[in-house]
Amino acid sequence: MMAQCMEGSFVVPESRTETVRARLRRAEAETSEWEMRHHTALLEETVRQRTSELEQTNARLQESLKQLQAAQAQLLFADRLATIGQLAAGLGHEINNPLAFIVGNLDYVQQQLVRTSGAPSPEEQQEMIEAIADARDGAERVRLIVRDLKVLSHPNDMERGPVDVVASLRSAVKVAAYELRDRARLVESLEEVPRVHAPKARLCQVFLNLLINAAHAISPGRAARNEIRISTRMAGPRHVAVEVSDTGCGIPAENLERIFNPFFTTKPVGVGTGLGLSVCHGIIKALGGDISVSSEVGQGTTFRVLLPIHEACAELEPTTQGDLTSRAA
């Protein structure tokens, strides 16, 4: 249809106007669709790049976490070996005494057998039996000390399980016995308690550090006037409480908030690293427990450790247990 002229102006038919409008709308729609696709493609590419960057960052963080955990494990193990090294002379004495007893009894039996030509009288035979029994007791003492040292010196100690708290305390006492003997009487108040959820070696490390710390708070040569007390009891339905108390010099109030800080120590240079109590704090916190201290100068100090019982931890979801394992030790 052609446009008609009316009084000097053109009149475009209505149908053509609608056609032009429709084409404009289609063009606008196509432009909008193209722009949307373009923006969508840009957004998808940005998302892919950011996702790739996040994956790489996450991989680096995972590797850093593994390295940090390995470094923490090495630090804990180094502290444990350093503690055993400090006790080496005393441990040698603890092993040497029963060994000397064993050798002496075996020498006696040998001499008796030589003297009697292998046919001792009933009295002599009974004496030799008693000597051999005493030698066996001495050998058992050595075996137990070596067993406890083996637990403490084991580097692969991440696996948790049900641990007997009382047995772990007594193992730590055996290792620290020489350090304690000349400073205080050991008093035990050990109730039977459920097993706790912990790595055995690390728990022994905590108890050993606390016992040595208690011993060093008391001057040597005053064992009759001082005591170190260890106790166990239930603390609510899901926790076991362990206390290590001493009647030593006590801790000044200004130091109480700092004693769990790494490298803080009041001991002379070369005597302590300042890591013992910090290590104890890290281990117990990583197990989902708690450690606290109360002290009075001139009266003594008490460390209290709360540990979750094994049954309570077994009820946790695996992810929750994983979170506890990944805490800094």
GROMACS .gro file of C-alpha atoms in nm, residues 109-128:
model
   20
  109VAL     CA    1   7.264  -6.870   9.314
  110GLN     CA    2   7.560  -6.952   9.092
  111GLN     CA    3   7.799  -6.968   9.389
  112GLN     CA    4   7.560  -7.188   9.582
  113LEU     CA    5   7.523  -7.429   9.293
  114VAL     CA    6   7.901  -7.447   9.250
  115ARG     CA    7   7.959  -7.496   9.623
  116THR     CA    8   7.699  -7.768   9.658
  117SER     CA    9   7.791  -7.937   9.328
  118GLY     CA   10   7.433  -7.909   9.209
  119ALA     CA   11   7.289  -8.096   9.508
  120PRO     CA   12   7.184  -7.830   9.763
  121SER     CA   13   7.012  -7.909  10.089
  122PRO     CA   14   6.641  -7.820  10.122
  123GLU     CA   15   6.731  -7.504  10.314
  124GLU     CA   16   6.985  -7.397  10.053
  125GLN     CA   17   6.741  -7.479   9.776
  126GLN     CA   18   6.475  -7.260   9.937
  127GLU     CA   19   6.724  -6.974   9.970
  128MET     CA   20   6.812  -7.001   9.602
   0.00000   0.00000   0.00000
